[in-house]
Amino acid sequence: MGNWGENLDYEAQALKEYEGRFTINFKKIYMDVDEISQKTLEVTDKHPKDSLFKLWAGTMTGMFIFFLFSYQVFALITIPFLAFYIIGLLRIAKCWKSFKYSVAEFWGMSVIGILVMFAAAQILQRVLEKIIL
């Protein structure tokens, strides 16, 4: 009749090894966080933490891009988009907490990352302004 071992159940194996992807599209970030929270069957030190890190990196990259575009009048336009990324960060934090990872570690790296990216974007804007003008 066949071997009914776990290694032959490809659907269960795919659920167990589900990984997120790096993306800066906040809609896909939202969907991937939901998929990770629903499909992860086994929590280890590495998985799903690595998938959440990919989504976190995508969120930070998206925020950095909008920090770069938030120059003078454009700041009013970029605020709603930054809000979507902050909501994505909150969703990742909720999923992070549900898997019993350190919430202080997550928010520590997030706040420091946001501050460093904001400072880097401001410096880059000043340099570009001096070069162009």
CSV table of C-alpha atoms in Angstrom, one decimal, residues 39-129:
chain,number,residue,atom,x,y,z
A,39,LYS,CA,0.7,27.9,8.7
A,40,THR,CA,3.6,27.6,11.1
A,41,LEU,CA,3.3,24.3,12.9
A,42,GLU,CA,6.6,24.1,14.6
A,43,VAL,CA,8.4,27.0,16.3
A,44,THR,CA,12.2,26.8,16.8
A,45,ASP,CA,14.9,29.4,17.5
A,46,LYS,CA,15.3,29.8,13.7
A,47,HIS,CA,11.9,29.2,12.2
A,48,PRO,CA,9.7,31.3,11.8
A,49,LYS,CA,12.0,34.0,13.1
A,50,ASP,CA,14.0,34.0,9.9
A,51,SER,CA,10.8,34.6,7.9
A,52,LEU,CA,9.7,37.4,10.2
A,53,PHE,CA,13.1,38.9,9.8
A,54,LYS,CA,12.7,39.0,6.0
A,55,LEU,CA,9.4,40.8,6.4
A,56,TRP,CA,10.9,43.1,9.0
A,57,ALA,CA,13.7,44.0,6.6
A,58,GLY,CA,11.2,44.7,3.8
A,59,THR,CA,9.3,47.0,6.1
A,60,MET,CA,12.4,48.8,7.1
A,61,THR,CA,13.5,49.1,3.4
A,62,GLY,CA,10.1,50.5,2.5
A,63,MET,CA,10.2,53.0,5.3
A,64,PHE,CA,13.8,54.1,4.3
A,65,ILE,CA,12.6,54.7,0.7
A,66,PHE,CA,9.8,56.9,1.9
A,67,PHE,CA,12.2,58.7,4.4
A,68,LEU,CA,14.3,59.6,1.3
A,69,PHE,CA,11.2,60.9,-0.5
A,70,SER,CA,9.9,62.9,2.4
A,71,TYR,CA,11.6,66.2,1.5
A,72,GLN,CA,9.8,69.4,2.2
A,73,VAL,CA,6.3,69.3,0.6
A,74,PHE,CA,6.6,65.6,-0.3
A,75,ALA,CA,6.6,64.8,3.4
A,76,LEU,CA,2.8,65.3,3.5
A,77,ILE,CA,2.4,62.8,0.7
A,78,THR,CA,4.6,60.1,2.3
A,79,ILE,CA,3.0,60.2,5.7
A,80,PRO,CA,0.1,57.8,4.8
A,81,PHE,CA,2.5,55.4,3.2
A,82,LEU,CA,4.8,55.4,6.3
A,83,ALA,CA,1.7,54.7,8.4
A,84,PHE,CA,1.0,51.6,6.3
A,85,TYR,CA,4.5,50.4,7.1
A,86,ILE,CA,4.1,51.2,10.8
A,87,ILE,CA,0.9,49.1,10.8
A,88,GLY,CA,2.9,46.3,9.1
A,89,LEU,CA,5.5,46.6,11.8
A,90,LEU,CA,2.8,46.3,14.4
A,91,ARG,CA,1.5,43.2,12.7
A,92,ILE,CA,4.9,41.6,12.6
A,93,ALA,CA,5.4,42.5,16.3
A,94,LYS,CA,2.1,40.8,17.1
A,95,CYS,CA,3.1,37.6,15.2
A,96,TRP,CA,6.6,37.8,16.8
A,97,LYS,CA,5.0,37.9,20.3
A,98,SER,CA,2.6,35.0,19.5
A,99,PHE,CA,5.6,32.8,18.8
A,100,LYS,CA,7.1,33.7,22.2
A,101,TYR,CA,10.1,35.6,20.9
A,102,SER,CA,11.5,38.5,22.8
A,103,VAL,CA,9.3,41.5,22.2
A,104,ALA,CA,12.0,43.9,23.7
A,105,GLU,CA,14.5,42.6,21.2
A,106,PHE,CA,12.1,43.2,18.3
A,107,TRP,CA,11.1,46.8,19.4
A,108,GLY,CA,14.7,47.6,20.3
A,109,MET,CA,16.0,46.7,16.8
A,110,SER,CA,13.0,48.4,15.2
A,111,VAL,CA,13.3,51.7,17.0
A,112,ILE,CA,17.1,51.8,16.5
A,113,GLY,CA,16.7,50.8,12.8
A,114,ILE,CA,14.1,53.5,12.2
A,115,LEU,CA,16.2,56.2,13.9
A,116,VAL,CA,19.4,55.2,12.0
A,117,MET,CA,17.4,55.1,8.7
A,118,PHE,CA,15.9,58.5,9.3
A,119,ALA,CA,19.2,60.0,10.1
A,120,ALA,CA,20.8,58.4,7.0
A,121,ALA,CA,18.0,59.7,4.8
A,122,GLN,CA,18.4,63.2,6.2
A,123,ILE,CA,22.1,63.2,5.6
A,124,LEU,CA,21.6,61.8,2.1
A,125,GLN,CA,19.0,64.5,1.4
A,126,ARG,CA,21.4,67.2,2.5
A,127,VAL,CA,24.2,65.8,0.4
A,128,LEU,CA,22.0,65.6,-2.7
A,129,GLU,CA,20.7,69.1,-2.0
